[in-house]
CSV table of C-alpha atoms in Angstrom, one decimal:
chain,number,residue,atom,x,y,z
A,1,UNK,CA,-12.3,-8.2,0.9
A,2,UNK,CA,-13.8,-5.4,-0.2
A,3,UNK,CA,-12.3,-5.4,-3.3
A,4,UNK,CA,-13.1,-0.8,-3.1
A,5,UNK,CA,-10.6,-0.5,-0.5
A,6,UNK,CA,-7.4,-1.9,-2.3
A,7,UNK,CA,-7.6,0.2,-5.5
A,8,UNK,CA,-8.3,3.6,-2.7
A,9,UNK,CA,-5.1,1.8,-0.6
A,10,UNK,CA,-3.5,1.4,-4.0
A,11,UNK,CA,-3.6,5.0,-5.7
A,12,UNK,CA,-2.6,6.7,-2.1
A,13,UNK,CA,0.5,4.2,-2.6
A,14,UNK,CA,1.1,5.3,-6.1
A,15,UNK,CA,0.4,9.1,-4.6
A,16,UNK,CA,3.0,8.7,-2.2
A,17,UNK,CA,5.8,7.0,-5.1
A,18,UNK,CA,5.7,3.6,-2.4
A,19,UNK,CA,8.0,1.2,-4.8
A,20,UNK,CA,7.8,-1.7,-2.7
A,21,UNK,CA,3.7,-3.0,-1.4
A,22,UNK,CA,1.7,-5.9,-2.9
A,23,UNK,CA,-1.5,-4.5,-2.6
A,24,UNK,CA,-4.0,-7.7,-2.1
A,25,UNK,CA,-7.4,-8.3,-0.6
A,26,UNK,CA,-8.3,-11.5,1.3
A,27,UNK,CA,-9.0,-13.0,4.5
A,28,UNK,CA,-5.9,-12.7,7.2
A,29,UNK,CA,-6.5,-17.5,7.6
A,30,UNK,CA,-6.2,-16.9,3.3
A,31,UNK,CA,-2.7,-14.9,3.6
A,32,UNK,CA,-0.9,-16.5,6.8
A,33,UNK,CA,-0.1,-19.7,4.3
A,34,UNK,CA,1.8,-18.0,2.4
A,35,UNK,CA,3.9,-15.8,4.6
A,36,UNK,CA,4.5,-17.5,8.2
A,37,UNK,CA,7.2,-15.8,10.9
A,38,UNK,CA,8.5,-13.8,7.2
A,39,UNK,CA,7.8,-10.3,8.3
A,40,UNK,CA,9.3,-8.3,10.6
A,41,UNK,CA,6.4,-5.5,11.4
A,42,UNK,CA,3.2,-5.7,10.9
A,43,UNK,CA,0.5,-3.1,11.3
A,44,UNK,CA,-3.6,-3.8,11.9
A,45,UNK,CA,-6.0,-1.2,11.6
A,46,UNK,CA,-8.3,-3.5,12.9
A,47,UNK,CA,-12.1,-3.1,11.3
A,48,UNK,CA,-14.6,-1.8,14.4
A,49,UNK,CA,-16.9,0.0,15.6
A,50,UNK,CA,-16.5,3.3,14.9
A,51,UNK,CA,-17.2,5.2,17.7
A,52,UNK,CA,-14.3,7.4,17.2
A,53,UNK,CA,-15.9,8.3,14.1
A,54,UNK,CA,-19.3,9.7,15.8
A,55,UNK,CA,-18.5,13.3,15.6
A,56,UNK,CA,-16.8,13.1,11.4
A,57,UNK,CA,-19.6,10.8,10.1
A,58,UNK,CA,-22.9,10.8,11.5
A,59,UNK,CA,-24.2,7.4,9.8
A,60,UNK,CA,-21.6,5.6,12.1
A,61,UNK,CA,-23.7,6.5,15.0
A,62,UNK,CA,-26.7,4.7,13.3
A,63,UNK,CA,-24.5,1.4,12.9
A,64,UNK,CA,-23.3,1.0,16.1
A,65,UNK,CA,-24.6,-0.8,18.5
A,66,UNK,CA,-23.8,-3.7,21.5
A,67,UNK,CA,-24.0,-6.6,18.9
A,68,UNK,CA,-21.6,-4.4,16.8
A,69,UNK,CA,-19.3,-4.7,19.1
A,70,UNK,CA,-19.6,-8.2,20.1
A,71,UNK,CA,-18.7,-9.0,16.3
A,72,UNK,CA,-16.6,-6.8,16.1
A,73,UNK,CA,-14.0,-7.9,19.0
A,74,UNK,CA,-14.4,-11.5,18.1
A,75,UNK,CA,-13.9,-10.2,13.9
A,76,UNK,CA,-10.4,-8.9,15.7
A,77,UNK,CA,-9.7,-11.5,17.7
A,78,UNK,CA,-9.2,-14.1,14.9
A,79,UNK,CA,-6.9,-11.3,13.0
A,80,UNK,CA,-4.8,-10.8,15.3
A,81,UNK,CA,-4.6,-14.7,15.9
A,82,UNK,CA,-3.6,-14.7,11.9
A,83,UNK,CA,-1.2,-11.6,11.8
A,84,UNK,CA,0.7,-13.1,14.7
A,85,UNK,CA,1.3,-15.6,13.2
A,86,UNK,CA,3.0,-14.4,10.1
A,87,UNK,CA,6.0,-11.8,12.3
A,88,UNK,CA,8.9,-13.1,13.3
A,89,UNK,CA,11.0,-12.8,16.9
A,90,UNK,CA,12.4,-10.0,17.0
A,91,UNK,CA,9.2,-7.6,15.1
A,92,UNK,CA,7.1,-5.6,16.3
A,93,UNK,CA,3.2,-5.7,15.5
A,94,UNK,CA,1.1,-3.2,16.1
A,95,UNK,CA,-2.8,-2.9,16.6
A,96,UNK,CA,-5.0,-0.1,16.0
A,97,UNK,CA,-8.5,0.7,15.9
A,98,UNK,CA,-10.5,4.1,16.1
A,99,UNK,CA,-13.1,3.0,18.9
A,100,UNK,CA,-13.4,3.3,22.8
A,101,UNK,CA,-14.8,0.7,23.1
A,102,UNK,CA,-13.0,-2.1,26.2
A,103,UNK,CA,-14.2,-5.5,24.7
A,104,UNK,CA,-11.6,-3.8,20.7
A,105,UNK,CA,-8.9,-2.4,22.7
A,106,UNK,CA,-7.7,-2.8,26.5
A,107,UNK,CA,-9.5,-5.6,26.6
A,108,UNK,CA,-8.6,-7.8,23.1
A,109,UNK,CA,-5.2,-6.3,24.0
A,110,UNK,CA,-4.8,-8.5,27.3
A,111,UNK,CA,-6.9,-11.4,25.6
A,112,UNK,CA,-4.1,-12.1,23.4
A,113,UNK,CA,-1.5,-11.3,26.0
A,114,UNK,CA,-3.0,-13.8,27.7
A,115,UNK,CA,-3.4,-16.5,25.0
A,116,UNK,CA,-0.1,-15.9,23.4
A,117,UNK,CA,2.2,-15.8,25.7
A,118,UNK,CA,5.1,-15.7,23.0
A,119,UNK,CA,4.9,-12.3,22.2
A,120,UNK,CA,5.4,-8.7,24.7
A,121,UNK,CA,3.0,-5.6,25.0
A,122,UNK,CA,5.9,-2.6,24.3
A,123,UNK,CA,2.9,-0.1,24.7
A,124,UNK,CA,-0.5,0.5,24.1
A,125,UNK,CA,-2.3,3.8,24.4
A,126,UNK,CA,-6.1,5.5,24.3
A,127,UNK,CA,-5.7,8.8,21.8
A,128,UNK,CA,-8.9,10.9,23.2
A,129,UNK,CA,-10.3,14.1,20.9
A,130,UNK,CA,-10.7,16.1,24.2
A,131,UNK,CA,-6.4,15.1,25.0
A,132,UNK,CA,-5.0,14.4,21.6
A,133,UNK,CA,-5.2,15.6,18.2
A,134,UNK,CA,-7.7,13.2,15.9
A,135,UNK,CA,-11.4,11.8,16.0
A,136,UNK,CA,-10.6,8.8,18.9
A,137,UNK,CA,-8.1,5.5,18.9
A,138,UNK,CA,-6.1,3.1,20.3
A,139,UNK,CA,-3.1,1.8,19.5
A,140,UNK,CA,-0.8,-1.2,21.1
A,141,UNK,CA,2.7,-2.7,20.6
A,142,UNK,CA,3.3,-5.5,21.0
A,143,UNK,CA,6.4,-7.8,20.7
A,144,UNK,CA,7.6,-11.5,18.7
A,145,UNK,CA,9.8,-12.5,22.5
A,146,UNK,CA,10.0,-16.6,20.9
A,147,UNK,CA,7.6,-19.4,19.2
A,148,UNK,CA,5.4,-21.4,21.4
A,149,UNK,CA,6.4,-25.1,21.3
A,150,UNK,CA,2.4,-25.4,19.3
A,151,UNK,CA,3.7,-23.3,16.3
A,152,UNK,CA,7.5,-25.1,16.4
A,153,UNK,CA,5.4,-27.9,15.6
A,154,UNK,CA,3.5,-26.5,13.1
A,155,UNK,CA,7.0,-25.2,10.4
A,156,UNK,CA,5.6,-21.7,11.3
A,157,UNK,CA,9.5,-21.2,12.1
A,158,UNK,CA,11.5,-23.2,9.9
A,159,UNK,CA,8.4,-21.6,6.8
A,160,UNK,CA,9.8,-20.6,4.0
A,161,UNK,CA,7.7,-18.2,1.9
A,162,UNK,CA,7.4,-19.1,-2.7
A,163,UNK,CA,8.3,-15.8,-4.4
A,164,UNK,CA,6.6,-14.5,-7.5
A,165,UNK,CA,8.0,-15.4,-10.2
A,166,UNK,CA,9.7,-12.8,-12.2
A,167,UNK,CA,10.9,-12.5,-15.8
A,168,UNK,CA,13.6,-10.4,-18.1
A,169,UNK,CA,12.1,-6.8,-19.7
A,170,UNK,CA,10.4,-7.0,-23.2
A,171,UNK,CA,12.4,-5.5,-25.7
A,172,UNK,CA,9.5,-2.9,-25.9
A,173,UNK,CA,9.7,-1.8,-22.5
A,174,UNK,CA,14.0,-1.7,-22.9
A,175,UNK,CA,13.4,0.8,-25.6
A,176,UNK,CA,11.3,3.1,-23.9
A,177,UNK,CA,14.4,2.9,-20.6
A,178,UNK,CA,17.0,3.3,-22.4
A,179,UNK,CA,15.1,6.3,-24.0
A,180,UNK,CA,13.4,7.7,-21.2
A,181,UNK,CA,14.7,7.0,-18.3
A,182,UNK,CA,18.6,7.1,-16.5
A,183,UNK,CA,17.5,4.2,-14.5
A,184,UNK,CA,18.3,0.2,-15.6
A,185,UNK,CA,15.5,-2.4,-14.8
A,186,UNK,CA,16.5,-6.3,-14.3
A,187,UNK,CA,13.1,-7.5,-13.6
A,188,UNK,CA,9.6,-7.5,-13.9
A,189,UNK,CA,6.4,-8.9,-12.7
A,190,UNK,CA,4.0,-9.4,-15.5
A,191,UNK,CA,0.6,-9.3,-13.7
A,192,UNK,CA,-2.8,-11.5,-15.9
A,193,UNK,CA,-4.2,-8.4,-17.5
A,194,UNK,CA,-0.7,-7.7,-18.9
A,195,UNK,CA,0.7,-4.5,-16.7
A,196,UNK,CA,4.3,-5.0,-16.1
A,197,UNK,CA,5.4,-4.6,-13.0
A,198,UNK,CA,9.4,-2.7,-10.9
A,199,UNK,CA,9.6,-5.3,-7.5
A,200,UNK,CA,12.2,-4.2,-5.4
A,201,UNK,CA,14.2,-7.4,-3.8
A,202,UNK,CA,12.0,-10.7,-4.1
A,203,UNK,CA,8.2,-10.3,-3.8
A,204,UNK,CA,5.8,-12.9,-1.6
A,205,UNK,CA,3.8,-15.1,-3.9
A,206,UNK,CA,0.1,-15.1,-2.2
A,207,UNK,CA,-1.4,-17.2,-4.2
A,208,UNK,CA,-1.2,-20.5,-2.0
A,209,UNK,CA,-4.1,-22.4,-1.1
A,210,UNK,CA,-8.3,-19.5,-0.8
A,211,UNK,CA,-8.4,-17.3,-4.0
A,212,UNK,CA,-6.1,-14.2,-3.4
A,213,UNK,CA,-6.6,-11.0,-5.5
A,214,UNK,CA,-3.7,-8.5,-6.2
A,215,UNK,CA,-4.8,-5.5,-7.1
A,216,UNK,CA,-0.6,-5.1,-7.5
A,217,UNK,CA,2.8,-5.4,-6.9
A,218,UNK,CA,5.3,-3.2,-6.0
A,219,UNK,CA,5.9,0.0,-8.8
A,220,UNK,CA,3.2,0.0,-11.9
A,221,UNK,CA,5.6,1.0,-15.2
A,222,UNK,CA,2.8,0.7,-17.9
A,223,UNK,CA,2.4,-1.6,-21.2
A,224,UNK,CA,2.3,-2.6,-24.1
A,225,UNK,CA,0.2,-1.1,-26.7
A,226,UNK,CA,0.3,-2.2,-30.4
A,227,UNK,CA,4.6,-2.7,-29.6
A,228,UNK,CA,5.2,0.8,-27.9
A,229,UNK,CA,5.3,1.2,-24.0
A,230,UNK,CA,2.6,3.4,-22.3
A,231,UNK,CA,4.5,4.6,-19.0
A,232,UNK,CA,2.2,4.0,-15.7
A,233,UNK,CA,1.1,7.1,-13.6
A,234,UNK,CA,2.9,5.2,-11.4
A,235,UNK,CA,6.5,4.8,-12.7
A,236,UNK,CA,6.5,8.7,-12.7
A,237,UNK,CA,6.0,8.8,-9.3
A,238,UNK,CA,8.4,7.0,-7.6
A,239,UNK,CA,11.2,8.4,-9.6
A,240,UNK,CA,12.9,11.2,-9.0
A,241,UNK,CA,13.5,14.2,-11.3
A,242,UNK,CA,17.9,12.9,-11.8
A,243,UNK,CA,15.6,9.1,-13.0
A,244,UNK,CA,14.6,10.7,-16.6
A,245,UNK,CA,16.2,12.0,-19.7
A,246,UNK,CA,13.5,14.9,-19.9
A,247,UNK,CA,11.7,16.5,-18.0
A,248,UNK,CA,10.3,20.1,-17.4
A,249,UNK,CA,10.4,22.1,-13.7
A,250,UNK,CA,7.3,24.4,-13.4
A,251,UNK,CA,6.6,27.3,-11.5
A,252,UNK,CA,3.2,27.3,-9.1
A,253,UNK,CA,1.1,28.8,-11.4
A,254,UNK,CA,2.5,26.3,-14.6
A,255,UNK,CA,2.2,23.6,-12.2
A,256,UNK,CA,-1.3,23.6,-11.6
A,257,UNK,CA,-2.4,24.2,-15.3
A,258,UNK,CA,-0.7,20.4,-15.3
A,259,UNK,CA,-2.5,19.9,-12.7
A,260,UNK,CA,-6.0,20.6,-15.1
A,261,UNK,CA,-4.6,19.0,-17.9
A,262,UNK,CA,-3.8,21.6,-20.2
A,263,UNK,CA,-1.4,21.1,-22.9
A,264,UNK,CA,2.4,23.1,-21.9
A,265,UNK,CA,4.4,24.9,-23.8
A,266,UNK,CA,8.3,23.9,-23.2
A,267,UNK,CA,11.9,24.1,-25.0
A,268,UNK,CA,12.7,20.8,-25.2
A,269,UNK,CA,13.4,17.4,-26.9
A,270,UNK,CA,10.4,15.3,-28.7
A,271,UNK,CA,9.3,12.6,-27.3
A,272,UNK,CA,8.0,11.5,-22.8
A,273,UNK,CA,9.1,14.1,-20.7
A,274,UNK,CA,8.6,13.6,-16.5
A,275,UNK,CA,6.4,17.2,-15.0
A,276,UNK,CA,7.5,18.6,-12.0
A,277,UNK,CA,7.0,20.9,-10.0
A,278,UNK,CA,10.6,21.8,-8.5
A,279,UNK,CA,12.5,18.7,-7.8
A,280,UNK,CA,8.9,16.7,-6.9
A,281,UNK,CA,7.1,15.0,-10.3
A,282,UNK,CA,4.0,15.4,-10.8
A,283,UNK,CA,3.5,13.0,-13.9
A,284,UNK,CA,4.4,12.1,-17.5
A,285,UNK,CA,4.2,14.6,-20.6
A,286,UNK,CA,5.0,14.2,-24.5
A,287,UNK,CA,7.4,16.1,-26.6
A,288,UNK,CA,6.0,17.4,-29.3
A,289,UNK,CA,7.8,20.4,-31.2
A,290,UNK,CA,7.8,22.1,-27.8
A,291,UNK,CA,4.7,21.6,-26.5
A,292,UNK,CA,5.0,19.1,-23.6
A,293,UNK,CA,1.0,17.0,-24.3
A,294,UNK,CA,-0.5,16.3,-21.1
A,295,UNK,CA,-0.2,12.6,-19.1
A,296,UNK,CA,-1.4,13.7,-15.9
A,297,UNK,CA,-4.4,11.0,-15.3
A,298,UNK,CA,-8.1,12.3,-15.6
A,299,UNK,CA,-9.7,11.5,-12.7
A,300,UNK,CA,-7.1,13.0,-10.0
A,301,UNK,CA,-7.2,16.3,-12.4
A,302,UNK,CA,-8.0,19.9,-10.3
A,303,UNK,CA,-11.8,21.8,-11.7
A,304,UNK,CA,-11.2,25.1,-11.9
């Protein structure tokens, strides 16, 4: 597992305001025992030999070899095997690569169907750069139509996953919510580092068997610091303007100032406020005497 990639994925989910995602880093063989037959949609964006990246990344050419193609094909086979265990009947699994290699594309699909008759192929397509937008990709969609006898014998069809234990929000957070937001949070998950997360519904507990690194679970609300609550940027991005009791809408030039990390002048009461461009959330600000102090993350700020 590559932990650095979980940070990039989490940041992308944060920017989109996604509220119901769990970001983990683990081998597929560690994930599947936690969620046999649980998901109705699975996307396998498989690591591949990257032939579609030759034009975009020169380093990809130097890394290519027939041995690497064979290694990738074998690894993809194992990933598909574990992913299939987590798909429910009627669910769909999409398999994709960014390579042209038949061993990793069409042959991989044919081999999977041969060994998994409980799946059908919905569609497959090779996206070539001279015919489609993009550098070059392959995608195939499978549907599970039944459980195999072996899967039934293993109990995959009746497996009940465990869910993360949620707790009531602390009074420190609830005081922040009452003052700043128009939403009600009934359950939170507290991570080992003390951060609070809100997850709507039940979140699979990925802690069975091999160690699994969990970077985030749902929306990061923030953390308690010395008896006060510091909201996370992810919370701001998950909101709409109506969710905040205090908000300001910026024009284009003022929004750019905010994104550069500058303070904003606004006629607004003191306290945390949601800073928006129109109705779209940009992040947090803290108003003090008509000056909104900037809480946009430093690592995301515009330069110049």
